[in-house]
Amino acid sequence: SRTKLTYETRANFAKNPLSKRLFTLMATKKTNLCLAADLNKADDILELANKCGPYICMLKTHVDIIEDFSEGFITNLKTVAKRHNFLILEDRKFADIGNTVSQQYGKGMYKIASWANLVTAHTLSGRSIVQGLKAGLDDNAKKQRGVFLLAEMSAKGNLIDEKYKESSNKIATEGGDADFVSGVVCQSSTCFGFPGLIQLTPGVKIDEGVDNLGQQYETPEHVVKERGADIGIVGRGILQAANVEKAAATYRDRLWTAYLERVAK
Ligand code: BMP
């Protein structure tokens, strides 16, 4: 199964240039940690990114929770990403018809398509969500962008069932637009089988458990070895630590060791 293959091997299966790039980045930088930078001030995100940059393969943003968003913030974030060699994932969770998504991606205040290497999208509206994202990009830009499709959620009581999960897998792997899909956001290794896609799994915390708004956590070892995560997304496990840099290093070590143990013969 895909979970026994190394990231180097899986890079060769990737149809989307960004998943190929991310697999290779993970293998060379030796990290499968994505930091969820869920902070409300631009400077705080930049400071966090600078401190944790050496330990992460990707920084995940929710650009609509930033109170002082500006183009300058994006310029600075891109500089930090280049300095520490990580990709930027805007967790926008697009969910509308293609024509609307196309505008939400490229236009408005945030112009997400111009800076986010990767974005997330729900599959609720079907294949046209991927077509909508691609529609706003020229041929060159299409090769430098990718989407992670949500096939499962970590929230308690979420409405996603087996059929929705299977249909999401089909959108991610079949048809002419699958080359724009970098991976799947999900909670289990049965979400998809194609080794060229990356499994992104949130709900990761050393102290497993729940928060008071339905979030459910598992340990780094559990998500990588039992749930098939290729990349673990960690937010508050790092953000709320007394020393964020140390916490990022710890999560990196534990996620990476779990991956090495998973692929060991
Ligand atoms: P935290 O580790 O602080 O719970 O943050 C988790 C992050 O992952 C949040 O940014 C959230 O939006 C995202 N996320 C999630 O928790 N569950 C999902 O199913 C999908 C997500 O994108």
PDB file of C-alpha atoms and ligand atoms in Angstrom:
ATOM      1  CA  SER A   1       0.000   0.000   0.000  1.00  0.00           C
ATOM      2  CA  ARG A   2       1.027   3.640  -0.459  1.00  0.00           C
ATOM      3  CA  THR A   3       1.749   4.049   3.242  1.00  0.00           C
ATOM      4  CA  LYS A   4       4.722   1.652   3.001  1.00  0.00           C
ATOM      5  CA  LEU A   5       6.404   3.672   0.221  1.00  0.00           C
ATOM      6  CA  THR A   6       8.946   6.421   0.877  1.00  0.00           C
ATOM      7  CA  TYR A   7       8.222  10.022  -0.068  1.00  0.00           C
ATOM      8  CA  GLU A   8      11.070   9.827  -2.623  1.00  0.00           C
ATOM      9  CA  THR A   9       9.321   6.927  -4.367  1.00  0.00           C
ATOM     10  CA  ARG A  10       5.932   8.567  -4.163  1.00  0.00           C
ATOM     11  CA  ALA A  11       7.258  11.733  -5.813  1.00  0.00           C
ATOM     12  CA  ASN A  12       7.635   9.646  -8.993  1.00  0.00           C
ATOM     13  CA  PHE A  13       3.927   8.801  -9.003  1.00  0.00           C
ATOM     14  CA  ALA A  14       2.740  12.386  -8.550  1.00  0.00           C
ATOM     15  CA  LYS A  15       0.707  13.861 -11.399  1.00  0.00           C
ATOM     16  CA  ASN A  16       0.515  17.318  -9.854  1.00  0.00           C
ATOM     17  CA  PRO A  17       3.804  19.282  -9.903  1.00  0.00           C
ATOM     18  CA  LEU A  18       3.172  20.627  -6.396  1.00  0.00           C
ATOM     19  CA  SER A  19       2.715  17.206  -4.796  1.00  0.00           C
ATOM     20  CA  LYS A  20       5.924  16.121  -6.490  1.00  0.00           C
ATOM     21  CA  ARG A  21       7.665  19.211  -5.136  1.00  0.00           C
ATOM     22  CA  LEU A  22       6.239  18.687  -1.649  1.00  0.00           C
ATOM     23  CA  PHE A  23       7.195  14.983  -1.490  1.00  0.00           C
ATOM     24  CA  THR A  24      10.739  15.925  -2.513  1.00  0.00           C
ATOM     25  CA  LEU A  25      10.891  18.816  -0.057  1.00  0.00           C
ATOM     26  CA  MET A  26       9.765  16.522   2.772  1.00  0.00           C
ATOM     27  CA  ALA A  27      12.360  13.896   1.883  1.00  0.00           C
ATOM     28  CA  THR A  28      15.257  16.345   1.661  1.00  0.00           C
ATOM     29  CA  LYS A  29      14.315  18.568   4.606  1.00  0.00           C
ATOM     30  CA  LYS A  30      13.227  15.546   6.648  1.00  0.00           C
ATOM     31  CA  THR A  31       9.991  16.962   7.922  1.00  0.00           C
ATOM     32  CA  ASN A  32       6.326  16.017   7.499  1.00  0.00           C
ATOM     33  CA  LEU A  33       5.023  18.714   9.840  1.00  0.00           C
ATOM     34  CA  CYS A  34       2.573  21.367   8.651  1.00  0.00           C
ATOM     35  CA  LEU A  35       2.079  24.256  11.053  1.00  0.00           C
ATOM     36  CA  ALA A  36      -1.421  25.728  11.272  1.00  0.00           C
ATOM     37  CA  ALA A  37      -0.586  29.411  11.861  1.00  0.00           C
ATOM     38  CA  ASP A  38      -3.984  30.333  13.269  1.00  0.00           C
ATOM     39  CA  LEU A  39      -3.070  33.736  14.704  1.00  0.00           C
ATOM     40  CA  ASN A  40      -4.878  37.039  14.194  1.00  0.00           C
ATOM     41  CA  LYS A  41      -1.991  39.486  13.726  1.00  0.00           C
ATOM     42  CA  ALA A  42       0.225  39.505  10.647  1.00  0.00           C
ATOM     43  CA  ASP A  43       3.436  40.167  12.594  1.00  0.00           C
ATOM     44  CA  ASP A  44       2.698  37.296  14.979  1.00  0.00           C
ATOM     45  CA  ILE A  45       2.355  34.913  12.032  1.00  0.00           C
ATOM     46  CA  LEU A  46       5.632  36.148  10.531  1.00  0.00           C
ATOM     47  CA  GLU A  47       7.448  35.756  13.857  1.00  0.00           C
ATOM     48  CA  LEU A  48       6.008  32.249  14.278  1.00  0.00           C
ATOM     49  CA  ALA A  49       6.952  31.313  10.711  1.00  0.00           C
ATOM     50  CA  ASN A  50      10.492  32.535  11.245  1.00  0.00           C
ATOM     51  CA  LYS A  51      10.914  30.566  14.467  1.00  0.00           C
ATOM     52  CA  CYS A  52       9.278  27.341  13.276  1.00  0.00           C
ATOM     53  CA  GLY A  53      10.329  27.551   9.605  1.00  0.00           C
ATOM     54  CA  PRO A  54      13.301  25.181   9.924  1.00  0.00           C
ATOM     55  CA  TYR A  55      11.046  22.379  11.184  1.00  0.00           C
ATOM     56  CA  ILE A  56       8.115  22.491   8.760  1.00  0.00           C
ATOM     57  CA  CYS A  57       7.398  21.446   5.172  1.00  0.00           C
ATOM     58  CA  MET A  58       4.335  23.683   4.943  1.00  0.00           C
ATOM     59  CA  LEU A  59       2.688  26.622   6.700  1.00  0.00           C
ATOM     60  CA  LYS A  60      -1.100  26.626   6.690  1.00  0.00           C
ATOM     61  CA  THR A  61      -2.934  29.938   6.810  1.00  0.00           C
ATOM     62  CA  HIS A  62      -6.521  31.065   7.343  1.00  0.00           C
ATOM     63  CA  VAL A  63      -6.075  34.435   5.716  1.00  0.00           C
ATOM     64  CA  ASP A  64      -9.598  35.564   6.679  1.00  0.00           C
ATOM     65  CA  ILE A  65      -8.777  35.513  10.420  1.00  0.00           C
ATOM     66  CA  ILE A  66      -5.969  38.074  10.069  1.00  0.00           C
ATOM     67  CA  GLU A  67      -7.014  41.477  11.386  1.00  0.00           C
ATOM     68  CA  ASP A  68      -4.323  43.556   9.684  1.00  0.00           C
ATOM     69  CA  PHE A  69      -3.911  41.777   6.351  1.00  0.00           C
ATOM     70  CA  SER A  70      -1.899  43.654   3.725  1.00  0.00           C
ATOM     71  CA  GLU A  71       0.054  42.957   0.564  1.00  0.00           C
ATOM     72  CA  GLY A  72       3.177  43.637   2.598  1.00  0.00           C
ATOM     73  CA  PHE A  73       2.336  40.704   4.839  1.00  0.00           C
ATOM     74  CA  ILE A  74       2.235  38.412   1.804  1.00  0.00           C
ATOM     75  CA  THR A  75       5.559  39.755   0.516  1.00  0.00           C
ATOM     76  CA  ASN A  76       7.143  39.098   3.913  1.00  0.00           C
ATOM     77  CA  LEU A  77       5.563  35.653   4.280  1.00  0.00           C
ATOM     78  CA  LYS A  78       6.896  34.639   0.873  1.00  0.00           C
ATOM     79  CA  THR A  79      10.382  35.809   1.921  1.00  0.00           C
ATOM     80  CA  VAL A  80      10.239  33.697   5.099  1.00  0.00           C
ATOM     81  CA  ALA A  81       8.945  30.700   3.100  1.00  0.00           C
ATOM     82  CA  LYS A  82      11.868  31.014   0.711  1.00  0.00           C
ATOM     83  CA  ARG A  83      14.387  31.481   3.528  1.00  0.00           C
ATOM     84  CA  HIS A  84      13.263  28.335   5.351  1.00  0.00           C
ATOM     85  CA  ASN A  85      12.124  26.317   2.326  1.00  0.00           C
ATOM     86  CA  PHE A  86       8.485  25.592   3.097  1.00  0.00           C
ATOM     87  CA  LEU A  87       5.294  25.827   1.022  1.00  0.00           C
ATOM     88  CA  ILE A  88       2.224  27.923   1.844  1.00  0.00           C
ATOM     89  CA  LEU A  89      -1.216  26.339   2.055  1.00  0.00           C
ATOM     90  CA  GLU A  90      -4.217  28.653   2.349  1.00  0.00           C
ATOM     91  CA  ASP A  91      -6.902  26.590   4.063  1.00  0.00           C
ATOM     92  CA  ARG A  92      -9.765  28.388   2.308  1.00  0.00           C
ATOM     93  CA  LYS A  93     -12.002  25.318   2.011  1.00  0.00           C
ATOM     94  CA  PHE A  94     -13.685  26.524  -1.189  1.00  0.00           C
ATOM     95  CA  ALA A  95     -17.163  25.034  -1.535  1.00  0.00           C
ATOM     96  CA  ASP A  96     -19.144  26.961  -4.160  1.00  0.00           C
ATOM     97  CA  ILE A  97     -19.902  26.598  -7.882  1.00  0.00           C
ATOM     98  CA  GLY A  98     -16.949  26.807 -10.268  1.00  0.00           C
ATOM     99  CA  ASN A  99     -17.576  30.359 -11.420  1.00  0.00           C
ATOM    100  CA  THR A 100     -17.724  31.724  -7.861  1.00  0.00           C
ATOM    101  CA  VAL A 101     -14.740  29.704  -6.679  1.00  0.00           C
ATOM    102  CA  SER A 102     -12.704  30.968  -9.600  1.00  0.00           C
ATOM    103  CA  GLN A 103     -13.288  34.549  -8.392  1.00  0.00           C
ATOM    104  CA  GLN A 104     -12.796  33.751  -4.709  1.00  0.00           C
ATOM    105  CA  TYR A 105      -9.465  32.182  -5.624  1.00  0.00           C
ATOM    106  CA  GLY A 106      -8.058  34.911  -7.852  1.00  0.00           C
ATOM    107  CA  LYS A 107      -9.885  38.130  -6.971  1.00  0.00           C
ATOM    108  CA  GLY A 108     -11.065  40.102  -3.953  1.00  0.00           C
ATOM    109  CA  MET A 109      -8.894  41.433  -1.159  1.00  0.00           C
ATOM    110  CA  TYR A 110      -6.719  38.374  -0.746  1.00  0.00           C
ATOM    111  CA  LYS A 111      -5.890  37.292  -4.337  1.00  0.00           C
ATOM    112  CA  ILE A 112      -5.107  33.839  -2.930  1.00  0.00           C
ATOM    113  CA  ALA A 113      -4.060  32.389  -6.295  1.00  0.00           C
ATOM    114  CA  SER A 114      -1.218  34.897  -6.532  1.00  0.00           C
ATOM    115  CA  TRP A 115       0.613  33.712  -3.398  1.00  0.00           C
ATOM    116  CA  ALA A 116      -0.671  30.396  -2.002  1.00  0.00           C
ATOM    117  CA  ASN A 117       1.188  27.425  -3.469  1.00  0.00           C
ATOM    118  CA  LEU A 118      -1.706  25.245  -2.326  1.00  0.00           C
ATOM    119  CA  VAL A 119      -5.320  25.630  -1.213  1.00  0.00           C
ATOM    120  CA  THR A 120      -8.029  23.377   0.227  1.00  0.00           C
ATOM    121  CA  ALA A 121     -11.509  22.733  -1.175  1.00  0.00           C
ATOM    122  CA  HIS A 122     -14.600  20.770  -0.217  1.00  0.00           C
ATOM    123  CA  THR A 123     -15.938  18.344  -2.841  1.00  0.00           C
ATOM    124  CA  LEU A 124     -19.556  19.185  -2.035  1.00  0.00           C
ATOM    125  CA  SER A 125     -20.171  20.838  -5.413  1.00  0.00           C
ATOM    126  CA  GLY A 126     -18.426  18.040  -7.327  1.00  0.00           C
ATOM    127  CA  ARG A 127     -15.730  18.115 -10.013  1.00  0.00           C
ATOM    128  CA  SER A 128     -16.508  21.673 -11.027  1.00  0.00           C
ATOM    129  CA  ILE A 129     -14.786  22.901  -7.873  1.00  0.00           C
ATOM    130  CA  VAL A 130     -11.422  21.787  -9.300  1.00  0.00           C
ATOM    131  CA  GLN A 131     -12.326  23.146 -12.747  1.00  0.00           C
ATOM    132  CA  GLY A 132     -13.274  26.474 -11.143  1.00  0.00           C
ATOM    133  CA  LEU A 133      -9.910  26.771  -9.418  1.00  0.00           C
ATOM    134  CA  LYS A 134      -8.061  25.993 -12.642  1.00  0.00           C
ATOM    135  CA  ALA A 135     -10.181  28.376 -14.685  1.00  0.00           C
ATOM    136  CA  GLY A 136      -8.626  31.507 -13.213  1.00  0.00           C
ATOM    137  CA  LEU A 137      -5.040  30.420 -13.863  1.00  0.00           C
ATOM    138  CA  ASP A 138      -2.992  30.658 -17.042  1.00  0.00           C
ATOM    139  CA  ASP A 139      -1.149  27.557 -18.315  1.00  0.00           C
ATOM    140  CA  ASN A 140       2.081  28.426 -16.551  1.00  0.00           C
ATOM    141  CA  ALA A 141       0.370  29.160 -13.217  1.00  0.00           C
ATOM    142  CA  LYS A 142      -1.570  25.881 -13.405  1.00  0.00           C
ATOM    143  CA  LYS A 143       1.734  24.021 -13.112  1.00  0.00           C
ATOM    144  CA  GLN A 144       2.656  25.905  -9.960  1.00  0.00           C
ATOM    145  CA  ARG A 145      -0.515  25.407  -7.986  1.00  0.00           C
ATOM    146  CA  GLY A 146      -2.483  22.546  -6.471  1.00  0.00           C
ATOM    147  CA  VAL A 147      -5.463  21.734  -4.277  1.00  0.00           C
ATOM    148  CA  PHE A 148      -6.063  19.426  -1.344  1.00  0.00           C
ATOM    149  CA  LEU A 149      -9.606  18.042  -1.390  1.00  0.00           C
ATOM    150  CA  LEU A 150     -11.414  17.346   1.882  1.00  0.00           C
ATOM    151  CA  ALA A 151     -12.654  13.759   2.126  1.00  0.00           C
ATOM    152  CA  GLU A 152     -13.050  13.564   5.905  1.00  0.00           C
ATOM    153  CA  MET A 153     -13.034  15.997   8.807  1.00  0.00           C
ATOM    154  CA  SER A 154     -11.695  15.845  12.337  1.00  0.00           C
ATOM    155  CA  ALA A 155     -14.772  17.505  13.831  1.00  0.00           C
ATOM    156  CA  LYS A 156     -17.027  15.380  16.002  1.00  0.00           C
ATOM    157  CA  GLY A 157     -20.413  14.774  14.378  1.00  0.00           C
ATOM    158  CA  ASN A 158     -19.396  15.937  10.892  1.00  0.00           C
ATOM    159  CA  LEU A 159     -21.761  14.910   8.083  1.00  0.00           C
ATOM    160  CA  ILE A 160     -19.293  13.161   5.763  1.00  0.00           C
ATOM    161  CA  ASP A 161     -20.192   9.482   5.142  1.00  0.00           C
ATOM    162  CA  GLU A 162     -18.544   6.569   3.279  1.00  0.00           C
ATOM    163  CA  LYS A 163     -20.159   7.409  -0.051  1.00  0.00           C
ATOM    164  CA  TYR A 164     -19.056  11.049   0.074  1.00  0.00           C
ATOM    165  CA  LYS A 165     -15.557   9.855   0.942  1.00  0.00           C
ATOM    166  CA  GLU A 166     -15.462   7.462  -2.028  1.00  0.00           C
ATOM    167  CA  SER A 167     -16.796  10.081  -4.432  1.00  0.00           C
ATOM    168  CA  SER A 168     -14.177  12.560  -3.207  1.00  0.00           C
ATOM    169  CA  ASN A 169     -11.497   9.964  -3.908  1.00  0.00           C
ATOM    170  CA  LYS A 170     -12.805   9.664  -7.491  1.00  0.00           C
ATOM    171  CA  ILE A 171     -12.576  13.418  -8.039  1.00  0.00           C
ATOM    172  CA  ALA A 172      -9.017  13.338  -6.689  1.00  0.00           C
ATOM    173  CA  THR A 173      -7.845  10.461  -8.887  1.00  0.00           C
ATOM    174  CA  GLU A 174      -9.985  10.233 -12.044  1.00  0.00           C
ATOM    175  CA  GLY A 175     -10.660  12.560 -14.967  1.00  0.00           C
ATOM    176  CA  GLY A 176      -8.786  15.326 -16.710  1.00  0.00           C
ATOM    177  CA  ASP A 177      -8.495  17.607 -13.701  1.00  0.00           C
ATOM    178  CA  ALA A 178      -6.854  15.152 -11.309  1.00  0.00           C
ATOM    179  CA  ASP A 179      -3.494  16.647 -12.305  1.00  0.00           C
ATOM    180  CA  PHE A 180      -4.432  19.749 -10.282  1.00  0.00           C
ATOM    181  CA  VAL A 181      -5.038  17.719  -7.112  1.00  0.00           C
ATOM    182  CA  SER A 182      -2.049  17.498  -4.763  1.00  0.00           C
ATOM    183  CA  GLY A 183      -3.673  15.399  -2.105  1.00  0.00           C
ATOM    184  CA  VAL A 184      -6.528  14.754   0.267  1.00  0.00           C
ATOM    185  CA  VAL A 185      -7.339  16.141   3.715  1.00  0.00           C
ATOM    186  CA  CYS A 186      -8.613  13.140   5.647  1.00  0.00           C
ATOM    187  CA  GLN A 187      -8.391  11.045   8.764  1.00  0.00           C
ATOM    188  CA  SER A 188      -7.734   7.506   7.492  1.00  0.00           C
ATOM    189  CA  SER A 189      -5.526   5.553   5.075  1.00  0.00           C
ATOM    190  CA  THR A 190      -8.613   4.173   3.290  1.00  0.00           C
ATOM    191  CA  CYS A 191      -9.474   7.620   1.869  1.00  0.00           C
ATOM    192  CA  PHE A 192      -7.463   6.948  -1.299  1.00  0.00           C
ATOM    193  CA  GLY A 193      -4.915   4.458  -2.616  1.00  0.00           C
ATOM    194  CA  PHE A 194      -3.034   6.355  -5.329  1.00  0.00           C
ATOM    195  CA  PRO A 195       0.569   6.834  -4.078  1.00  0.00           C
ATOM    196  CA  GLY A 196       1.050  10.110  -5.975  1.00  0.00           C
ATOM    197  CA  LEU A 197      -1.360  11.967  -3.680  1.00  0.00           C
ATOM    198  CA  ILE A 198      -0.462  13.319  -0.234  1.00  0.00           C
ATOM    199  CA  GLN A 199      -2.592  12.628   2.844  1.00  0.00           C
ATOM    200  CA  LEU A 200      -2.885  15.703   5.014  1.00  0.00           C
ATOM    201  CA  THR A 201      -4.264  15.036   8.485  1.00  0.00           C
ATOM    202  CA  PRO A 202      -5.293  17.667  11.063  1.00  0.00           C
ATOM    203  CA  GLY A 203      -6.332  16.968  14.645  1.00  0.00           C
ATOM    204  CA  VAL A 204      -2.814  16.180  15.872  1.00  0.00           C
ATOM    205  CA  LYS A 205      -1.671  16.815  19.445  1.00  0.00           C
ATOM    206  CA  ILE A 206       0.765  15.102  21.792  1.00  0.00           C
ATOM    207  CA  ASP A 207      -1.917  15.223  24.468  1.00  0.00           C
ATOM    208  CA  GLU A 208      -4.768  13.550  22.560  1.00  0.00           C
ATOM    209  CA  GLY A 209      -8.363  14.444  23.411  1.00  0.00           C
ATOM    210  CA  VAL A 210     -10.869  17.098  22.361  1.00  0.00           C
ATOM    211  CA  ASP A 211     -11.331  20.864  22.561  1.00  0.00           C
ATOM    212  CA  ASN A 212     -14.622  22.402  23.657  1.00  0.00           C
ATOM    213  CA  LEU A 213     -15.810  23.037  20.062  1.00  0.00           C
ATOM    214  CA  GLY A 214     -15.766  19.518  18.618  1.00  0.00           C
ATOM    215  CA  GLN A 215     -12.125  19.171  17.551  1.00  0.00           C
ATOM    216  CA  GLN A 216     -10.770  15.627  18.106  1.00  0.00           C
ATOM    217  CA  TYR A 217      -7.033  14.961  18.550  1.00  0.00           C
ATOM    218  CA  GLU A 218      -4.781  11.948  18.051  1.00  0.00           C
ATOM    219  CA  THR A 219      -1.039  11.659  18.720  1.00  0.00           C
ATOM    220  CA  PRO A 220       1.590  12.149  15.963  1.00  0.00           C
ATOM    221  CA  GLU A 221       2.431   8.417  16.044  1.00  0.00           C
ATOM    222  CA  HIS A 222      -1.206   7.383  15.758  1.00  0.00           C
ATOM    223  CA  VAL A 223      -2.036   9.591  12.762  1.00  0.00           C
ATOM    224  CA  VAL A 224       1.057   8.525  10.812  1.00  0.00           C
ATOM    225  CA  LYS A 225       1.128   4.813  11.655  1.00  0.00           C
ATOM    226  CA  GLU A 226      -2.551   3.944  12.131  1.00  0.00           C
ATOM    227  CA  ARG A 227      -4.333   6.602  10.072  1.00  0.00           C
ATOM    228  CA  GLY A 228      -2.003   6.907   7.070  1.00  0.00           C
ATOM    229  CA  ALA A 229      -1.113  10.597   7.424  1.00  0.00           C
ATOM    230  CA  ASP A 230       1.765  11.739   5.203  1.00  0.00           C
ATOM    231  CA  ILE A 231       1.739  15.202   6.744  1.00  0.00           C
ATOM    232  CA  GLY A 232       0.442  16.020  10.209  1.00  0.00           C
ATOM    233  CA  ILE A 233      -1.157  19.443  10.715  1.00  0.00           C
ATOM    234  CA  VAL A 234      -0.499  20.933  14.137  1.00  0.00           C
ATOM    235  CA  GLY A 235      -1.961  24.210  15.355  1.00  0.00           C
ATOM    236  CA  ARG A 236      -2.565  24.731  19.046  1.00  0.00           C
ATOM    237  CA  GLY A 237      -0.188  21.907  20.026  1.00  0.00           C
ATOM    238  CA  ILE A 238       2.550  24.326  18.943  1.00  0.00           C
ATOM    239  CA  LEU A 239       0.842  27.736  19.194  1.00  0.00           C
ATOM    240  CA  GLN A 240      -0.014  27.326  22.867  1.00  0.00           C
ATOM    241  CA  ALA A 241       3.372  25.952  23.910  1.00  0.00           C
ATOM    242  CA  ALA A 242       5.604  28.062  26.170  1.00  0.00           C
ATOM    243  CA  ASN A 243       8.341  27.751  23.531  1.00  0.00           C
ATOM    244  CA  VAL A 244       6.913  27.407  20.003  1.00  0.00           C
ATOM    245  CA  GLU A 245      10.255  26.661  18.399  1.00  0.00           C
ATOM    246  CA  LYS A 246      10.946  23.774  20.783  1.00  0.00           C
ATOM    247  CA  ALA A 247       7.414  22.460  20.322  1.00  0.00           C
ATOM    248  CA  ALA A 248       7.768  22.554  16.533  1.00  0.00           C
ATOM    249  CA  ALA A 249      11.035  20.610  16.805  1.00  0.00           C
ATOM    250  CA  THR A 250       9.354  17.999  19.014  1.00  0.00           C
ATOM    251  CA  TYR A 251       6.392  17.560  16.657  1.00  0.00           C
ATOM    252  CA  ARG A 252       8.747  17.349  13.685  1.00  0.00           C
ATOM    253  CA  ASP A 253      10.830  14.656  15.412  1.00  0.00           C
ATOM    254  CA  ARG A 254       7.833  12.577  16.445  1.00  0.00           C
ATOM    255  CA  LEU A 255       6.034  12.789  13.083  1.00  0.00           C
ATOM    256  CA  TRP A 256       9.225  12.064  11.162  1.00  0.00           C
ATOM    257  CA  THR A 257      10.256   9.104  13.338  1.00  0.00           C
ATOM    258  CA  ALA A 258       6.755   7.661  12.956  1.00  0.00           C
ATOM    259  CA  TYR A 259       7.081   7.964   9.166  1.00  0.00           C
ATOM    260  CA  LEU A 260      10.519   6.261   9.177  1.00  0.00           C
ATOM    261  CA  GLU A 261       9.105   3.427  11.268  1.00  0.00           C
ATOM    262  CA  ARG A 262       6.109   3.127   8.944  1.00  0.00           C
ATOM    263  CA  VAL A 263       8.194   2.695   5.792  1.00  0.00           C
ATOM    264  CA  ALA A 264      10.908   0.513   7.420  1.00  0.00           C
ATOM    265  CA  LYS A 265      10.896  -2.984   5.947  1.00  0.00           C
TER     266      LYS A 265
HETATM  267  P1  BMP B   1      -5.541  22.781  15.891  1.00  0.00           P
HETATM  268  O1  BMP B   1      -4.337  21.821  15.836  1.00  0.00           O
HETATM  269  O2  BMP B   1      -5.241  24.018  16.659  1.00  0.00           O
HETATM  270  O3  BMP B   1      -6.801  22.101  16.330  1.00  0.00           O
HETATM  271  O4  BMP B   1      -5.774  23.296  14.386  1.00  0.00           O
HETATM  272  C1  BMP B   1      -6.211  22.460  13.359  1.00  0.00           C
HETATM  273  C2  BMP B   1      -6.223  23.184  12.033  1.00  0.00           C
HETATM  274  O5  BMP B   1      -6.608  22.257  11.003  1.00  0.00           O
HETATM  275  C3  BMP B   1      -7.197  24.344  11.947  1.00  0.00           C
HETATM  276  O6  BMP B   1      -6.587  25.376  11.189  1.00  0.00           O
HETATM  277  C4  BMP B   1      -8.396  23.786  11.202  1.00  0.00           C
HETATM  278  O7  BMP B   1      -9.031  24.759  10.393  1.00  0.00           O
HETATM  279  C5  BMP B   1      -7.781  22.688  10.329  1.00  0.00           C
HETATM  280  N1  BMP B   1      -8.663  21.515  10.079  1.00  0.00           N
HETATM  281  C6  BMP B   1      -9.130  20.704  11.101  1.00  0.00           C
HETATM  282  O8  BMP B   1      -8.835  20.929  12.269  1.00  0.00           O
HETATM  283  N2  BMP B   1      -9.936  19.625  10.792  1.00  0.00           N
HETATM  284  C7  BMP B   1     -10.299  19.290   9.523  1.00  0.00           C
HETATM  285  O9  BMP B   1     -10.976  18.293   9.306  1.00  0.00           O
HETATM  286  C8  BMP B   1      -9.816  20.111   8.481  1.00  0.00           C
HETATM  287  C9  BMP B   1      -8.994  21.211   8.772  1.00  0.00           C
HETATM  288  O10 BMP B   1      -8.521  21.940   7.785  1.00  0.00           O
END
